Amino acid sequence: MGNIRTKTKNLFFPAVFFLFTLFFISCSQTLPDIVRVDYSVIFEYKDEETAPSSRLSVMADSESDVRRYSAIRLVSNDSGFVWETGDILKIQETERQWAGNVNFIPPENQIIPSGLYELSFINADEEEDSISFTVTYDKKFYDSLSSDVPDLMKTLNGSHKIAIYDENGKMLYYGNRDAELQTVRGIWNNYREAKFFQDIWYSADKSVMCILPEEDVALE
């Protein structure tokens, strides 16, 4: 397959904050600045009748100042796909910091390739740090519907969460779907500002995340 170059799109992704909780997976490799890379293939279901869209989330644990990073380049060695973007998600927590992007989208009619990748960060001085890592995941989700996800995830020892949002898309809650959140009434009783919610599933190794369709918090 020839070399395909694409730029990432700036997509609305309200779940980026809970995605951060799924990091610290996948491969690790020690380099002077980039300590390790964590990834997740995200399948997002817009409704109950169509197959999901997919994207690749890649975040790097960096020992250098992520504020100086100005661009990211991600290369799939096996497919030749190349993503480049200046849209960098930067997260700092105590003495640790991460940088990356959650919206690496494959070319039209293509899937996220498995295999070896190279992630590079370019800073303001045009200096570059790179790290290699391997992406492996279960591709059966491409042919799934949202109703298939719970059973598919059970075969992968998956975990189930819920994300609840207000009318502006602000996240009010992300966590376990406890007994009190099993029904729309229960969600509304606990979060009176809730407008919609989404069920979230992720595999035990965190290589796959499924974001199910939005459901309104509307009481009859």
PDB file of C-alpha atoms in Angstrom:
ATOM      1  CA  MET A   1       0.000   0.000   0.000  1.00  0.00           C
ATOM      2  CA  GLY A   2       1.309   3.408  -0.896  1.00  0.00           C
ATOM      3  CA  ASN A   3       2.201   6.155   1.488  1.00  0.00           C
ATOM      4  CA  ILE A   4      -1.007   7.904   2.576  1.00  0.00           C
ATOM      5  CA  ARG A   5      -0.693  11.210   4.342  1.00  0.00           C
ATOM      6  CA  THR A   6      -3.583  12.639   6.267  1.00  0.00           C
ATOM      7  CA  LYS A   7      -4.116  15.365   8.841  1.00  0.00           C
ATOM      8  CA  THR A   8      -6.151  14.706  11.962  1.00  0.00           C
ATOM      9  CA  LYS A   9      -9.521  16.401  12.308  1.00  0.00           C
ATOM     10  CA  ASN A  10     -10.461  18.447  15.312  1.00  0.00           C
ATOM     11  CA  LEU A  11     -13.513  16.453  16.460  1.00  0.00           C
ATOM     12  CA  PHE A  12     -15.811  17.089  19.390  1.00  0.00           C
ATOM     13  CA  PHE A  13     -14.865  14.428  21.920  1.00  0.00           C
ATOM     14  CA  PRO A  14     -16.417  15.105  25.320  1.00  0.00           C
ATOM     15  CA  ALA A  15     -15.079  11.833  26.697  1.00  0.00           C
ATOM     16  CA  VAL A  16     -11.433  12.891  26.483  1.00  0.00           C
ATOM     17  CA  PHE A  17     -11.219  13.338  30.244  1.00  0.00           C
ATOM     18  CA  PHE A  18     -12.275   9.825  31.116  1.00  0.00           C
ATOM     19  CA  LEU A  19     -10.094   8.506  28.298  1.00  0.00           C
ATOM     20  CA  PHE A  20      -7.158   9.813  30.298  1.00  0.00           C
ATOM     21  CA  THR A  21      -8.008   7.316  33.034  1.00  0.00           C
ATOM     22  CA  LEU A  22      -7.366   4.447  30.634  1.00  0.00           C
ATOM     23  CA  PHE A  23      -3.756   5.274  29.911  1.00  0.00           C
ATOM     24  CA  PHE A  24      -0.690   3.398  31.222  1.00  0.00           C
ATOM     25  CA  ILE A  25      -1.263   0.429  28.952  1.00  0.00           C
ATOM     26  CA  SER A  26       0.342  -1.010  25.853  1.00  0.00           C
ATOM     27  CA  CYS A  27       4.084  -1.024  25.310  1.00  0.00           C
ATOM     28  CA  SER A  28       6.780   0.884  27.189  1.00  0.00           C
ATOM     29  CA  GLN A  29      10.231   1.893  26.049  1.00  0.00           C
ATOM     30  CA  THR A  30      12.769   4.140  27.742  1.00  0.00           C
ATOM     31  CA  LEU A  31      14.146   7.130  25.816  1.00  0.00           C
ATOM     32  CA  PRO A  32      15.742  10.397  26.973  1.00  0.00           C
ATOM     33  CA  ASP A  33      12.465  12.343  26.804  1.00  0.00           C
ATOM     34  CA  ILE A  34       9.552  10.084  25.837  1.00  0.00           C
ATOM     35  CA  VAL A  35       9.193   7.470  28.552  1.00  0.00           C
ATOM     36  CA  ARG A  36       6.343   5.391  27.137  1.00  0.00           C
ATOM     37  CA  VAL A  37       3.373   5.392  24.770  1.00  0.00           C
ATOM     38  CA  ASP A  38      -0.178   4.323  25.597  1.00  0.00           C
ATOM     39  CA  TYR A  39      -2.874   3.763  22.985  1.00  0.00           C
ATOM     40  CA  SER A  40      -6.510   2.821  22.616  1.00  0.00           C
ATOM     41  CA  VAL A  41      -8.622   2.152  19.510  1.00  0.00           C
ATOM     42  CA  ILE A  42     -11.931   3.947  20.014  1.00  0.00           C
ATOM     43  CA  PHE A  43     -15.152   2.763  18.405  1.00  0.00           C
ATOM     44  CA  GLU A  44     -17.966   5.299  18.557  1.00  0.00           C
ATOM     45  CA  TYR A  45     -21.580   4.406  17.787  1.00  0.00           C
ATOM     46  CA  LYS A  46     -23.800   7.260  16.618  1.00  0.00           C
ATOM     47  CA  ASP A  47     -27.000   5.208  16.641  1.00  0.00           C
ATOM     48  CA  GLU A  48     -28.246   1.644  17.084  1.00  0.00           C
ATOM     49  CA  GLU A  49     -28.424   0.770  13.386  1.00  0.00           C
ATOM     50  CA  THR A  50     -24.995   1.558  11.925  1.00  0.00           C
ATOM     51  CA  ALA A  51     -21.467   0.285  12.377  1.00  0.00           C
ATOM     52  CA  PRO A  52     -19.116   2.459  14.441  1.00  0.00           C
ATOM     53  CA  SER A  53     -16.546   4.991  13.384  1.00  0.00           C
ATOM     54  CA  SER A  54     -13.014   4.404  14.638  1.00  0.00           C
ATOM     55  CA  ARG A  55     -10.080   6.474  15.758  1.00  0.00           C
ATOM     56  CA  LEU A  56      -6.765   5.857  17.462  1.00  0.00           C
ATOM     57  CA  SER A  57      -5.820   7.601  20.681  1.00  0.00           C
ATOM     58  CA  VAL A  58      -2.097   7.880  21.383  1.00  0.00           C
ATOM     59  CA  MET A  59      -0.584   9.572  24.430  1.00  0.00           C
ATOM     60  CA  ALA A  60       3.075   9.757  25.445  1.00  0.00           C
ATOM     61  CA  ASP A  61       4.486  10.046  28.947  1.00  0.00           C
ATOM     62  CA  SER A  62       7.223  12.655  28.533  1.00  0.00           C
ATOM     63  CA  GLU A  63      10.079  13.795  30.736  1.00  0.00           C
ATOM     64  CA  SER A  64      10.564  16.977  28.703  1.00  0.00           C
ATOM     65  CA  ASP A  65       8.294  20.020  28.872  1.00  0.00           C
ATOM     66  CA  VAL A  66       5.237  19.119  26.779  1.00  0.00           C
ATOM     67  CA  ARG A  67       4.372  22.796  26.483  1.00  0.00           C
ATOM     68  CA  ARG A  68       7.217  23.107  23.979  1.00  0.00           C
ATOM     69  CA  TYR A  69       5.843  20.445  21.658  1.00  0.00           C
ATOM     70  CA  SER A  70       4.426  22.079  18.519  1.00  0.00           C
ATOM     71  CA  ALA A  71       3.587  19.120  16.262  1.00  0.00           C
ATOM     72  CA  ILE A  72       3.042  15.358  16.262  1.00  0.00           C
ATOM     73  CA  ARG A  73       3.786  12.869  13.514  1.00  0.00           C
ATOM     74  CA  LEU A  74       2.441   9.305  13.711  1.00  0.00           C
ATOM     75  CA  VAL A  75       3.537   6.704  11.171  1.00  0.00           C
ATOM     76  CA  SER A  76       2.123   3.213  10.683  1.00  0.00           C
ATOM     77  CA  ASN A  77       5.151   1.325   9.390  1.00  0.00           C
ATOM     78  CA  ASP A  78       3.173  -1.578   7.950  1.00  0.00           C
ATOM     79  CA  SER A  79       0.516   0.425   6.085  1.00  0.00           C
ATOM     80  CA  GLY A  80       2.472   3.571   5.270  1.00  0.00           C
ATOM     81  CA  PHE A  81      -0.212   5.809   6.792  1.00  0.00           C
ATOM     82  CA  VAL A  82       1.147   9.096   8.114  1.00  0.00           C
ATOM     83  CA  TRP A  83      -0.730  11.474  10.407  1.00  0.00           C
ATOM     84  CA  GLU A  84       0.556  14.973  11.190  1.00  0.00           C
ATOM     85  CA  THR A  85      -1.062  17.556  13.425  1.00  0.00           C
ATOM     86  CA  GLY A  86      -0.338  20.579  15.545  1.00  0.00           C
ATOM     87  CA  ASP A  87      -3.387  19.811  17.680  1.00  0.00           C
ATOM     88  CA  ILE A  88      -1.752  18.388  20.806  1.00  0.00           C
ATOM     89  CA  LEU A  89      -3.550  17.385  23.981  1.00  0.00           C
ATOM     90  CA  LYS A  90      -1.237  18.271  26.869  1.00  0.00           C
ATOM     91  CA  ILE A  91      -1.872  17.032  30.393  1.00  0.00           C
ATOM     92  CA  GLN A  92       0.169  17.773  33.502  1.00  0.00           C
ATOM     93  CA  GLU A  93      -0.353  16.080  36.851  1.00  0.00           C
ATOM     94  CA  THR A  94       2.040  16.713  39.745  1.00  0.00           C
ATOM     95  CA  GLU A  95       5.479  15.816  38.343  1.00  0.00           C
ATOM     96  CA  ARG A  96       4.260  13.841  35.332  1.00  0.00           C
ATOM     97  CA  GLN A  97       3.092  15.073  31.957  1.00  0.00           C
ATOM     98  CA  TRP A  98       1.593  13.606  28.810  1.00  0.00           C
ATOM     99  CA  ALA A  99       1.111  14.760  25.242  1.00  0.00           C
ATOM    100  CA  GLY A 100      -0.702  13.264  22.292  1.00  0.00           C
ATOM    101  CA  ASN A 101      -3.919  13.209  20.316  1.00  0.00           C
ATOM    102  CA  VAL A 102      -7.136  11.186  20.681  1.00  0.00           C
ATOM    103  CA  ASN A 103      -8.357  11.640  17.089  1.00  0.00           C
ATOM    104  CA  PHE A 104      -6.011   9.845  14.708  1.00  0.00           C
ATOM    105  CA  ILE A 105      -8.569   8.858  12.068  1.00  0.00           C
ATOM    106  CA  PRO A 106      -7.865   6.312   9.314  1.00  0.00           C
ATOM    107  CA  PRO A 107      -8.378   7.245   5.646  1.00  0.00           C
ATOM    108  CA  GLU A 108     -11.872   6.691   4.284  1.00  0.00           C
ATOM    109  CA  ASN A 109     -12.897   3.027   4.034  1.00  0.00           C
ATOM    110  CA  GLN A 110      -9.755   1.968   5.910  1.00  0.00           C
ATOM    111  CA  ILE A 111      -9.285   0.615   9.430  1.00  0.00           C
ATOM    112  CA  ILE A 112      -6.733   1.389  12.118  1.00  0.00           C
ATOM    113  CA  PRO A 113      -3.717  -0.729  11.143  1.00  0.00           C
ATOM    114  CA  SER A 114      -2.180  -3.145  13.589  1.00  0.00           C
ATOM    115  CA  GLY A 115       1.577  -3.468  13.815  1.00  0.00           C
ATOM    116  CA  LEU A 116       4.557  -1.206  14.410  1.00  0.00           C
ATOM    117  CA  TYR A 117       4.141   2.561  14.737  1.00  0.00           C
ATOM    118  CA  GLU A 118       6.553   5.448  15.203  1.00  0.00           C
ATOM    119  CA  LEU A 119       5.439   8.488  17.193  1.00  0.00           C
ATOM    120  CA  SER A 120       7.441  11.708  16.885  1.00  0.00           C
ATOM    121  CA  PHE A 121       7.142  15.041  18.677  1.00  0.00           C
ATOM    122  CA  ILE A 122       8.628  18.212  17.211  1.00  0.00           C
ATOM    123  CA  ASN A 123       9.306  21.108  19.557  1.00  0.00           C
ATOM    124  CA  ALA A 124       9.533  24.841  18.952  1.00  0.00           C
ATOM    125  CA  ASP A 125      13.236  24.519  18.048  1.00  0.00           C
ATOM    126  CA  GLU A 126      12.455  21.889  15.377  1.00  0.00           C
ATOM    127  CA  GLU A 127      14.072  19.244  17.557  1.00  0.00           C
ATOM    128  CA  GLU A 128      12.459  15.818  17.316  1.00  0.00           C
ATOM    129  CA  ASP A 129      11.996  12.905  19.729  1.00  0.00           C
ATOM    130  CA  SER A 130      10.601   9.584  18.506  1.00  0.00           C
ATOM    131  CA  ILE A 131       9.514   6.271  19.969  1.00  0.00           C
ATOM    132  CA  SER A 132       8.293   3.018  18.421  1.00  0.00           C
ATOM    133  CA  PHE A 133       5.369   0.981  19.746  1.00  0.00           C
ATOM    134  CA  THR A 134       3.078  -1.811  18.574  1.00  0.00           C
ATOM    135  CA  VAL A 135      -0.704  -1.640  18.201  1.00  0.00           C
ATOM    136  CA  THR A 136      -2.703  -4.857  18.578  1.00  0.00           C
ATOM    137  CA  TYR A 137      -6.471  -5.073  19.068  1.00  0.00           C
ATOM    138  CA  ASP A 138      -9.570  -7.110  18.239  1.00  0.00           C
ATOM    139  CA  LYS A 139     -10.988  -5.963  14.883  1.00  0.00           C
ATOM    140  CA  LYS A 140     -14.377  -7.652  15.217  1.00  0.00           C
ATOM    141  CA  PHE A 141     -15.892  -4.408  16.499  1.00  0.00           C
ATOM    142  CA  TYR A 142     -15.837  -2.930  12.975  1.00  0.00           C
ATOM    143  CA  ASP A 143     -18.729  -5.231  12.048  1.00  0.00           C
ATOM    144  CA  SER A 144     -20.661  -4.736  15.271  1.00  0.00           C
ATOM    145  CA  LEU A 145     -23.693  -2.722  16.258  1.00  0.00           C
ATOM    146  CA  SER A 146     -24.064  -1.005  19.601  1.00  0.00           C
ATOM    147  CA  SER A 147     -26.279  -3.835  20.849  1.00  0.00           C
ATOM    148  CA  ASP A 148     -23.439  -6.299  20.226  1.00  0.00           C
ATOM    149  CA  VAL A 149     -20.922  -4.478  22.403  1.00  0.00           C
ATOM    150  CA  PRO A 150     -21.805  -5.864  25.868  1.00  0.00           C
ATOM    151  CA  ASP A 151     -21.473  -9.480  24.742  1.00  0.00           C
ATOM    152  CA  LEU A 152     -18.326  -8.785  22.720  1.00  0.00           C
ATOM    153  CA  MET A 153     -16.718  -7.011  25.647  1.00  0.00           C
ATOM    154  CA  LYS A 154     -17.544  -9.859  27.998  1.00  0.00           C
ATOM    155  CA  THR A 155     -15.333 -12.104  25.846  1.00  0.00           C
ATOM    156  CA  LEU A 156     -12.507  -9.620  26.460  1.00  0.00           C
ATOM    157  CA  ASN A 157     -13.179  -9.300  30.203  1.00  0.00           C
ATOM    158  CA  GLY A 158     -14.370  -5.787  29.519  1.00  0.00           C
ATOM    159  CA  SER A 159     -15.491  -3.159  31.996  1.00  0.00           C
ATOM    160  CA  HIS A 160     -18.647  -1.037  31.857  1.00  0.00           C
ATOM    161  CA  LYS A 161     -18.897   2.647  32.782  1.00  0.00           C
ATOM    162  CA  ILE A 162     -21.338   5.473  32.237  1.00  0.00           C
ATOM    163  CA  ALA A 163     -20.724   9.115  31.318  1.00  0.00           C
ATOM    164  CA  ILE A 164     -23.429  11.680  32.122  1.00  0.00           C
ATOM    165  CA  TYR A 165     -23.524  15.164  30.553  1.00  0.00           C
ATOM    166  CA  ASP A 166     -25.498  18.373  30.892  1.00  0.00           C
ATOM    167  CA  GLU A 167     -27.090  20.227  27.964  1.00  0.00           C
ATOM    168  CA  ASN A 168     -23.775  21.931  27.132  1.00  0.00           C
ATOM    169  CA  GLY A 169     -21.856  18.669  26.934  1.00  0.00           C
ATOM    170  CA  LYS A 170     -20.153  19.192  30.274  1.00  0.00           C
ATOM    171  CA  MET A 171     -19.448  15.890  31.992  1.00  0.00           C
ATOM    172  CA  LEU A 172     -21.287  15.573  35.298  1.00  0.00           C
ATOM    173  CA  TYR A 173     -20.212  12.040  36.147  1.00  0.00           C
ATOM    174  CA  TYR A 174     -18.013   9.257  34.848  1.00  0.00           C
ATOM    175  CA  GLY A 175     -17.761   5.970  36.677  1.00  0.00           C
ATOM    176  CA  ASN A 176     -19.480   2.695  37.438  1.00  0.00           C
ATOM    177  CA  ARG A 177     -23.123   2.318  36.477  1.00  0.00           C
ATOM    178  CA  ASP A 178     -24.281   1.446  39.956  1.00  0.00           C
ATOM    179  CA  ALA A 179     -27.794   0.283  40.841  1.00  0.00           C
ATOM    180  CA  GLU A 180     -29.003   3.847  41.350  1.00  0.00           C
ATOM    181  CA  LEU A 181     -27.936   4.733  37.774  1.00  0.00           C
ATOM    182  CA  GLN A 182     -29.526   1.768  36.002  1.00  0.00           C
ATOM    183  CA  THR A 183     -32.603   3.722  34.883  1.00  0.00           C
ATOM    184  CA  VAL A 184     -33.247   7.146  33.390  1.00  0.00           C
ATOM    185  CA  ARG A 185     -35.211   8.027  36.536  1.00  0.00           C
ATOM    186  CA  GLY A 186     -32.260   7.034  38.682  1.00  0.00           C
ATOM    187  CA  ILE A 187     -29.873   9.148  36.606  1.00  0.00           C
ATOM    188  CA  TRP A 188     -32.184  12.164  36.846  1.00  0.00           C
ATOM    189  CA  ASN A 189     -32.658  11.695  40.587  1.00  0.00           C
ATOM    190  CA  ASN A 190     -28.901  11.876  41.100  1.00  0.00           C
ATOM    191  CA  TYR A 191     -28.053  14.473  38.440  1.00  0.00           C
ATOM    192  CA  ARG A 192     -30.913  16.910  37.918  1.00  0.00           C
ATOM    193  CA  GLU A 193     -28.940  18.837  35.285  1.00  0.00           C
ATOM    194  CA  ALA A 194     -28.353  15.719  33.186  1.00  0.00           C
ATOM    195  CA  LYS A 195     -29.337  16.000  29.508  1.00  0.00           C
ATOM    196  CA  PHE A 196     -27.902  12.795  28.056  1.00  0.00           C
ATOM    197  CA  PHE A 197     -25.633   9.878  28.899  1.00  0.00           C
ATOM    198  CA  GLN A 198     -23.474   7.300  27.157  1.00  0.00           C
ATOM    199  CA  ASP A 199     -22.485   3.781  28.135  1.00  0.00           C
ATOM    200  CA  ILE A 200     -18.740   3.195  27.852  1.00  0.00           C
ATOM    201  CA  TRP A 201     -17.047  -0.178  27.515  1.00  0.00           C
ATOM    202  CA  TYR A 202     -13.359  -0.984  27.378  1.00  0.00           C
ATOM    203  CA  SER A 203     -11.431  -4.222  27.112  1.00  0.00           C
ATOM    204  CA  ALA A 204      -9.351  -5.563  29.992  1.00  0.00           C
ATOM    205  CA  ASP A 205      -6.082  -4.572  28.293  1.00  0.00           C
ATOM    206  CA  LYS A 206      -7.569  -1.131  27.413  1.00  0.00           C
ATOM    207  CA  SER A 207      -6.657  -1.593  23.733  1.00  0.00           C
ATOM    208  CA  VAL A 208     -10.312  -1.086  22.721  1.00  0.00           C
ATOM    209  CA  MET A 209     -12.901   1.409  23.944  1.00  0.00           C
ATOM    210  CA  CYS A 210     -16.518   1.514  22.781  1.00  0.00           C
ATOM    211  CA  ILE A 211     -18.628   4.641  23.217  1.00  0.00           C
ATOM    212  CA  LEU A 212     -22.295   3.806  22.766  1.00  0.00           C
ATOM    213  CA  PRO A 213     -24.932   6.204  21.362  1.00  0.00           C
ATOM    214  CA  GLU A 214     -26.162   9.175  23.338  1.00  0.00           C
ATOM    215  CA  GLU A 215     -29.370   8.555  25.247  1.00  0.00           C
ATOM    216  CA  ASP A 216     -31.542  11.417  26.462  1.00  0.00           C
ATOM    217  CA  VAL A 217     -32.378  11.847  30.098  1.00  0.00           C
ATOM    218  CA  ALA A 218     -36.029  12.558  29.431  1.00  0.00           C
ATOM    219  CA  LEU A 219     -38.767  11.550  31.827  1.00  0.00           C
ATOM    220  CA  GLU A 220     -42.191  10.756  30.382  1.00  0.00           C
TER     221      GLU A 220
END
